[in-house]
mmCIF file of C-alpha atoms in Angstrom:
data_model
loop_
_atom_site.group_PDB
_atom_site.id
_atom_site.type_symbol
_atom_site.label_atom_id
_atom_site.label_comp_id
_atom_site.label_asym_id
_atom_site.label_seq_id
_atom_site.Cartn_x
_atom_site.Cartn_y
_atom_site.Cartn_z
ATOM 1 C CA UNK A 1 78.044 -202.020 114.567
ATOM 2 C CA UNK A 2 77.422 -204.822 117.567
ATOM 3 C CA UNK A 3 74.610 -207.010 117.020
ATOM 4 C CA UNK A 4 75.074 -208.411 120.781
ATOM 5 C CA UNK A 5 75.403 -205.046 123.191
ATOM 6 C CA UNK A 6 76.611 -206.657 126.661
ATOM 7 C CA UNK A 7 77.261 -204.204 129.502
ATOM 8 C CA UNK A 8 78.538 -203.147 131.844
ATOM 9 C CA UNK A 9 82.136 -203.639 129.913
ATOM 10 C CA UNK A 10 84.013 -203.131 133.168
ATOM 11 C CA UNK A 11 83.062 -203.007 136.863
ATOM 12 C CA UNK A 12 84.814 -202.823 139.792
ATOM 13 C CA UNK A 13 82.697 -204.205 143.323
ATOM 14 C CA UNK A 14 83.622 -204.609 146.387
ATOM 15 C CA UNK A 15 83.701 -208.205 147.981
ATOM 16 C CA UNK A 16 80.224 -209.379 148.973
ATOM 17 C CA UNK A 17 78.338 -207.290 146.319
ATOM 18 C CA UNK A 18 76.246 -208.256 143.525
ATOM 19 C CA UNK A 19 76.932 -207.667 140.335
ATOM 20 C CA UNK A 20 74.533 -207.913 137.449
ATOM 21 C CA UNK A 21 76.191 -207.932 133.450
ATOM 22 C CA UNK A 22 73.509 -207.604 130.742
ATOM 23 C CA UNK A 23 73.449 -209.126 127.287
ATOM 24 C CA UNK A 24 71.314 -208.254 124.442
ATOM 25 C CA UNK A 25 70.457 -209.303 120.934
ATOM 26 C CA UNK A 26 70.152 -205.737 118.546
ATOM 27 C CA UNK A 27 68.684 -207.489 115.334
ATOM 28 C CA UNK A 28 67.277 -211.059 116.139
ATOM 29 C CA UNK A 29 65.601 -213.240 118.289
ATOM 30 C CA UNK A 30 67.954 -214.917 120.803
ATOM 31 C CA UNK A 31 66.238 -218.344 122.427
ATOM 32 C CA UNK A 32 69.503 -219.413 123.667
ATOM 33 C CA UNK A 33 72.711 -217.421 125.095
ATOM 34 C CA UNK A 34 75.424 -218.831 126.364
ATOM 35 C CA UNK A 35 77.738 -216.972 129.286
ATOM 36 C CA UNK A 36 81.029 -217.993 129.837
ATOM 37 C CA UNK A 37 83.772 -216.975 131.753
ATOM 38 C CA UNK A 38 87.754 -216.582 131.008
ATOM 39 C CA UNK A 39 90.724 -216.118 133.790
ATOM 40 C CA UNK A 40 93.820 -214.276 132.499
ATOM 41 C CA UNK A 41 95.790 -216.294 130.092
ATOM 42 C CA UNK A 42 93.482 -219.369 129.952
ATOM 43 C CA UNK A 43 90.469 -220.586 128.003
ATOM 44 C CA UNK A 44 86.930 -219.354 127.723
ATOM 45 C CA UNK A 45 85.026 -221.810 130.013
ATOM 46 C CA UNK A 46 81.037 -222.307 129.619
ATOM 47 C CA UNK A 47 79.240 -221.554 132.891
ATOM 48 C CA UNK A 48 76.022 -222.026 131.986
ATOM 49 C CA UNK A 49 73.044 -222.182 128.898
ATOM 50 C CA UNK A 50 70.159 -219.948 128.721
ATOM 51 C CA UNK A 51 66.903 -220.375 127.194
ATOM 52 C CA UNK A 52 64.481 -217.976 127.125
ATOM 53 C CA UNK A 53 61.483 -218.838 128.935
ATOM 54 C CA UNK A 54 63.060 -221.718 131.194
ATOM 55 C CA UNK A 55 65.278 -222.536 133.805
ATOM 56 C CA UNK A 56 68.885 -222.118 133.250
ATOM 57 C CA UNK A 57 71.813 -225.087 132.789
ATOM 58 C CA UNK A 58 74.506 -225.039 134.742
ATOM 59 C CA UNK A 59 77.982 -226.496 133.807
ATOM 60 C CA UNK A 60 79.428 -228.579 136.078
ATOM 61 C CA UNK A 61 81.067 -226.536 139.219
ATOM 62 C CA UNK A 62 78.935 -223.882 138.480
ATOM 63 C CA UNK A 63 76.766 -222.658 141.841
ATOM 64 C CA UNK A 64 73.203 -222.107 140.245
ATOM 65 C CA UNK A 65 72.676 -219.575 143.648
ATOM 66 C CA UNK A 66 75.972 -217.526 143.304
ATOM 67 C CA UNK A 67 75.116 -217.113 139.279
ATOM 68 C CA UNK A 68 71.668 -215.804 139.021
ATOM 69 C CA UNK A 69 70.864 -215.905 134.992
ATOM 70 C CA UNK A 70 67.472 -214.780 134.068
ATOM 71 C CA UNK A 71 66.599 -215.277 130.280
ATOM 72 C CA UNK A 72 62.812 -213.502 130.896
ATOM 73 C CA UNK A 73 62.762 -212.302 127.084
ATOM 74 C CA UNK A 74 64.254 -213.019 123.652
ATOM 75 C CA UNK A 75 66.294 -210.119 123.531
ATOM 76 C CA UNK A 76 68.237 -210.389 126.585
ATOM 77 C CA UNK A 77 69.729 -212.446 129.241
ATOM 78 C CA UNK A 78 71.437 -211.890 132.601
ATOM 79 C CA UNK A 79 74.042 -212.559 134.756
ATOM 80 C CA UNK A 80 73.722 -211.774 138.065
ATOM 81 C CA UNK A 81 77.261 -212.676 140.434
ATOM 82 C CA UNK A 82 75.527 -212.653 143.941
ATOM 83 C CA UNK A 83 77.937 -212.000 147.128
ATOM 84 C CA UNK A 84 81.023 -211.959 144.873
ATOM 85 C CA UNK A 85 84.707 -212.518 146.029
ATOM 86 C CA UNK A 86 87.973 -211.263 144.739
ATOM 87 C CA UNK A 87 88.382 -214.841 143.039
ATOM 88 C CA UNK A 88 84.936 -214.231 141.520
ATOM 89 C CA UNK A 89 87.045 -211.698 139.198
ATOM 90 C CA UNK A 90 86.906 -212.959 135.721
ATOM 91 C CA UNK A 91 86.230 -211.643 131.865
ATOM 92 C CA UNK A 92 82.367 -212.872 131.577
ATOM 93 C CA UNK A 93 81.241 -213.024 127.751
ATOM 94 C CA UNK A 94 77.741 -214.196 126.446
ATOM 95 C CA UNK A 95 77.176 -215.394 123.265
ATOM 96 C CA UNK A 96 73.974 -215.497 121.635
ATOM 97 C CA UNK A 97 72.396 -217.853 118.516
ATOM 98 C CA UNK A 98 69.962 -216.070 116.231
ATOM 99 C CA UNK A 99 67.206 -218.413 116.705
ATOM 100 C CA UNK A 100 66.575 -218.489 112.541
ATOM 101 C CA UNK A 101 69.851 -218.788 110.984
ATOM 102 C CA UNK A 102 72.102 -220.746 114.169
ATOM 103 C CA UNK A 103 74.851 -217.999 113.518
ATOM 104 C CA UNK A 104 76.729 -217.597 116.952
ATOM 105 C CA UNK A 105 77.393 -214.076 118.175
ATOM 106 C CA UNK A 106 79.475 -212.771 120.702
ATOM 107 C CA UNK A 107 79.226 -210.084 123.184
ATOM 108 C CA UNK A 108 81.743 -207.384 123.731
ATOM 109 C CA UNK A 109 82.695 -208.940 127.452
ATOM 110 C CA UNK A 110 82.701 -207.832 130.841
ATOM 111 C CA UNK A 111 85.752 -207.293 133.000
ATOM 112 C CA UNK A 112 84.792 -207.929 136.453
ATOM 113 C CA UNK A 113 87.394 -206.917 139.069
ATOM 114 C CA UNK A 114 85.950 -207.817 143.316
ATOM 115 C CA UNK A 115 88.224 -205.848 145.666
ATOM 116 C CA UNK B 1 92.761 -235.543 128.564
ATOM 117 C CA UNK B 2 91.347 -231.536 127.587
ATOM 118 C CA UNK B 3 88.693 -231.386 124.836
ATOM 119 C CA UNK B 4 90.422 -229.204 122.897
ATOM 120 C CA UNK B 5 93.938 -227.982 123.140
ATOM 121 C CA UNK B 6 96.642 -226.328 122.057
ATOM 122 C CA UNK B 7 100.108 -225.228 122.760
ATOM 123 C CA UNK B 8 100.120 -221.678 124.816
ATOM 124 C CA UNK B 9 102.857 -220.499 122.758
ATOM 125 C CA UNK B 10 103.743 -217.823 122.214
ATOM 126 C CA UNK B 11 104.459 -218.364 118.631
ATOM 127 C CA UNK B 12 106.628 -215.871 117.211
ATOM 128 C CA UNK B 13 107.207 -215.556 113.338
ATOM 129 C CA UNK B 14 108.768 -212.282 111.142
ATOM 130 C CA UNK B 15 107.061 -209.894 109.378
ATOM 131 C CA UNK B 16 105.678 -211.794 105.786
ATOM 132 C CA UNK B 17 106.448 -215.131 107.537
ATOM 133 C CA UNK B 18 103.955 -217.759 107.504
ATOM 134 C CA UNK B 19 102.402 -218.545 110.946
ATOM 135 C CA UNK B 20 100.850 -221.938 111.847
ATOM 136 C CA UNK B 21 98.850 -222.312 114.854
ATOM 137 C CA UNK B 22 97.292 -226.003 115.188
ATOM 138 C CA UNK B 23 94.808 -227.607 117.721
ATOM 139 C CA UNK B 24 94.095 -230.931 118.418
ATOM 140 C CA UNK B 25 90.486 -232.238 119.849
ATOM 141 C CA UNK B 26 89.734 -235.628 121.642
ATOM 142 C CA UNK B 27 86.157 -235.851 121.090
ATOM 143 C CA UNK B 28 85.273 -237.761 117.591
ATOM 144 C CA UNK B 29 81.995 -236.507 117.418
ATOM 145 C CA UNK B 30 83.178 -233.059 117.268
ATOM 146 C CA UNK B 31 81.432 -231.331 113.944
ATOM 147 C CA UNK B 32 82.266 -227.612 113.383
ATOM 148 C CA UNK B 33 85.917 -225.977 113.870
ATOM 149 C CA UNK B 34 86.418 -222.194 114.699
ATOM 150 C CA UNK B 35 89.139 -220.170 114.946
ATOM 151 C CA UNK B 36 88.726 -216.932 116.610
ATOM 152 C CA UNK B 37 91.465 -213.609 117.094
ATOM 153 C CA UNK B 38 91.805 -213.019 120.520
ATOM 154 C CA UNK B 39 93.134 -208.999 121.793
ATOM 155 C CA UNK B 40 93.665 -208.577 125.143
ATOM 156 C CA UNK B 41 90.665 -207.280 127.572
ATOM 157 C CA UNK B 42 88.846 -207.782 124.203
ATOM 158 C CA UNK B 43 86.055 -210.149 123.409
ATOM 159 C CA UNK B 44 86.619 -212.918 120.471
ATOM 160 C CA UNK B 45 86.460 -212.653 117.110
ATOM 161 C CA UNK B 46 86.026 -215.099 114.472
ATOM 162 C CA UNK B 47 88.265 -215.741 111.666
ATOM 163 C CA UNK B 48 86.661 -219.160 109.864
ATOM 164 C CA UNK B 49 84.745 -222.082 110.346
ATOM 165 C CA UNK B 50 85.311 -225.153 108.576
ATOM 166 C CA UNK B 51 82.956 -228.399 108.814
ATOM 167 C CA UNK B 52 84.783 -230.509 105.977
ATOM 168 C CA UNK B 53 87.893 -232.360 105.844
ATOM 169 C CA UNK B 54 90.562 -230.758 103.820
ATOM 170 C CA UNK B 55 91.707 -227.091 103.140
ATOM 171 C CA UNK B 56 89.309 -223.475 103.576
ATOM 172 C CA UNK B 57 90.805 -220.453 102.563
ATOM 173 C CA UNK B 58 89.863 -216.761 103.137
ATOM 174 C CA UNK B 59 92.097 -214.165 101.979
ATOM 175 C CA UNK B 60 95.282 -214.627 103.753
ATOM 176 C CA UNK B 61 93.769 -217.479 106.048
ATOM 177 C CA UNK B 62 93.767 -221.164 105.543
ATOM 178 C CA UNK B 63 92.031 -223.921 107.820
ATOM 179 C CA UNK B 64 92.694 -227.312 107.448
ATOM 180 C CA UNK B 65 91.019 -230.145 109.047
ATOM 181 C CA UNK B 66 91.575 -233.318 109.662
ATOM 182 C CA UNK B 67 89.332 -235.944 111.256
ATOM 183 C CA UNK B 68 90.975 -238.836 111.093
ATOM 184 C CA UNK B 69 93.641 -237.228 112.883
ATOM 185 C CA UNK B 70 91.840 -235.216 115.285
ATOM 186 C CA UNK B 71 93.851 -232.217 113.783
ATOM 187 C CA UNK B 72 92.804 -228.684 113.203
ATOM 188 C CA UNK B 73 94.901 -225.830 111.621
ATOM 189 C CA UNK B 74 95.330 -222.454 110.883
ATOM 190 C CA UNK B 75 97.654 -220.613 108.093
ATOM 191 C CA UNK B 76 98.440 -216.908 108.186
ATOM 192 C CA UNK B 77 100.305 -216.088 105.227
ATOM 193 C CA UNK B 78 102.149 -212.749 104.824
ATOM 194 C CA UNK B 79 102.056 -212.322 109.137
ATOM 195 C CA UNK B 80 101.479 -208.418 110.298
ATOM 196 C CA UNK B 81 102.176 -207.585 113.678
ATOM 197 C CA UNK B 82 98.007 -206.626 113.589
ATOM 198 C CA UNK B 83 98.123 -210.341 113.659
ATOM 199 C CA UNK B 84 99.821 -210.568 117.066
ATOM 200 C CA UNK B 85 97.181 -211.769 119.102
ATOM 201 C CA UNK B 86 95.924 -214.961 120.812
ATOM 202 C CA UNK B 87 94.351 -217.719 118.878
ATOM 203 C CA UNK B 88 91.386 -220.216 120.150
ATOM 204 C CA UNK B 89 90.286 -222.959 118.688
ATOM 205 C CA UNK B 90 87.027 -223.669 119.125
ATOM 206 C CA UNK B 91 84.520 -226.829 118.397
ATOM 207 C CA UNK B 92 81.158 -228.025 118.485
ATOM 208 C CA UNK B 93 80.634 -231.432 119.931
ATOM 209 C CA UNK B 94 77.869 -233.394 118.536
ATOM 210 C CA UNK B 95 74.845 -233.255 121.380
ATOM 211 C CA UNK B 96 76.125 -229.888 122.909
ATOM 212 C CA UNK B 97 74.871 -226.439 121.164
ATOM 213 C CA UNK B 98 77.947 -224.426 123.105
ATOM 214 C CA UNK B 99 81.547 -223.892 122.073
ATOM 215 C CA UNK B 100 84.356 -225.394 123.424
ATOM 216 C CA UNK B 101 87.419 -223.442 123.668
ATOM 217 C CA UNK B 102 91.016 -224.325 123.815
ATOM 218 C CA UNK B 103 93.283 -222.454 125.730
ATOM 219 C CA UNK B 104 94.817 -220.467 122.692
ATOM 220 C CA UNK B 105 98.180 -219.904 121.589
ATOM 221 C CA UNK B 106 99.966 -216.484 121.166
ATOM 222 C CA UNK B 107 100.881 -215.032 118.499
ATOM 223 C CA UNK B 108 103.715 -212.423 118.107
ATOM 224 C CA UNK B 109 104.586 -210.591 115.016
ATOM 225 C CA UNK B 110 107.848 -209.201 114.816
ATOM 226 C CA UNK B 111 108.373 -206.487 112.731
#
């Protein structure tokens, strides 16, 4: 079964609303989680790196006030898309690392559609 | 120049043939190289990783790495229609823990 649970798998929302995506590691401690987004027919682009108990590190061009990341525990990181707009419609994926082994695990992805 | 480049395809091969997927990277400090398969609407799944120059085989899959040429490839032998997907090349660059992905090559295996 999945070792990383990502929810919701898909969400449709109205423009201007906020959407929260959760990424939870089920069997291990994930001190680091990476948040990516993927537009259609494009690559996965790193948005930010979150470390448990500290502020996330955002990639250039990613607005930290729009994409809020919280990593308050060793098993849960959340990405909140605030005041979503149609251009935020994308496939969001979290990738976590097992703190003990360094192995990477992918979440199942969340398809966001903003109307 | 993109950090990781792949031909977008589609690459079309007949069932049973060998599919050859290529990837080049720009950072000579790249250390680890991964191939992922991604079906439409799904998260990528790991096929293979390779760290050292040369070939690494796993079943029908062979990864080839040439650090001097900054080139990594994936060969799929006896291609099956179920192999039809987008194949993503990813690397870890020195000093960064996150993966850097190519844009992917779409493979179509014709029955």
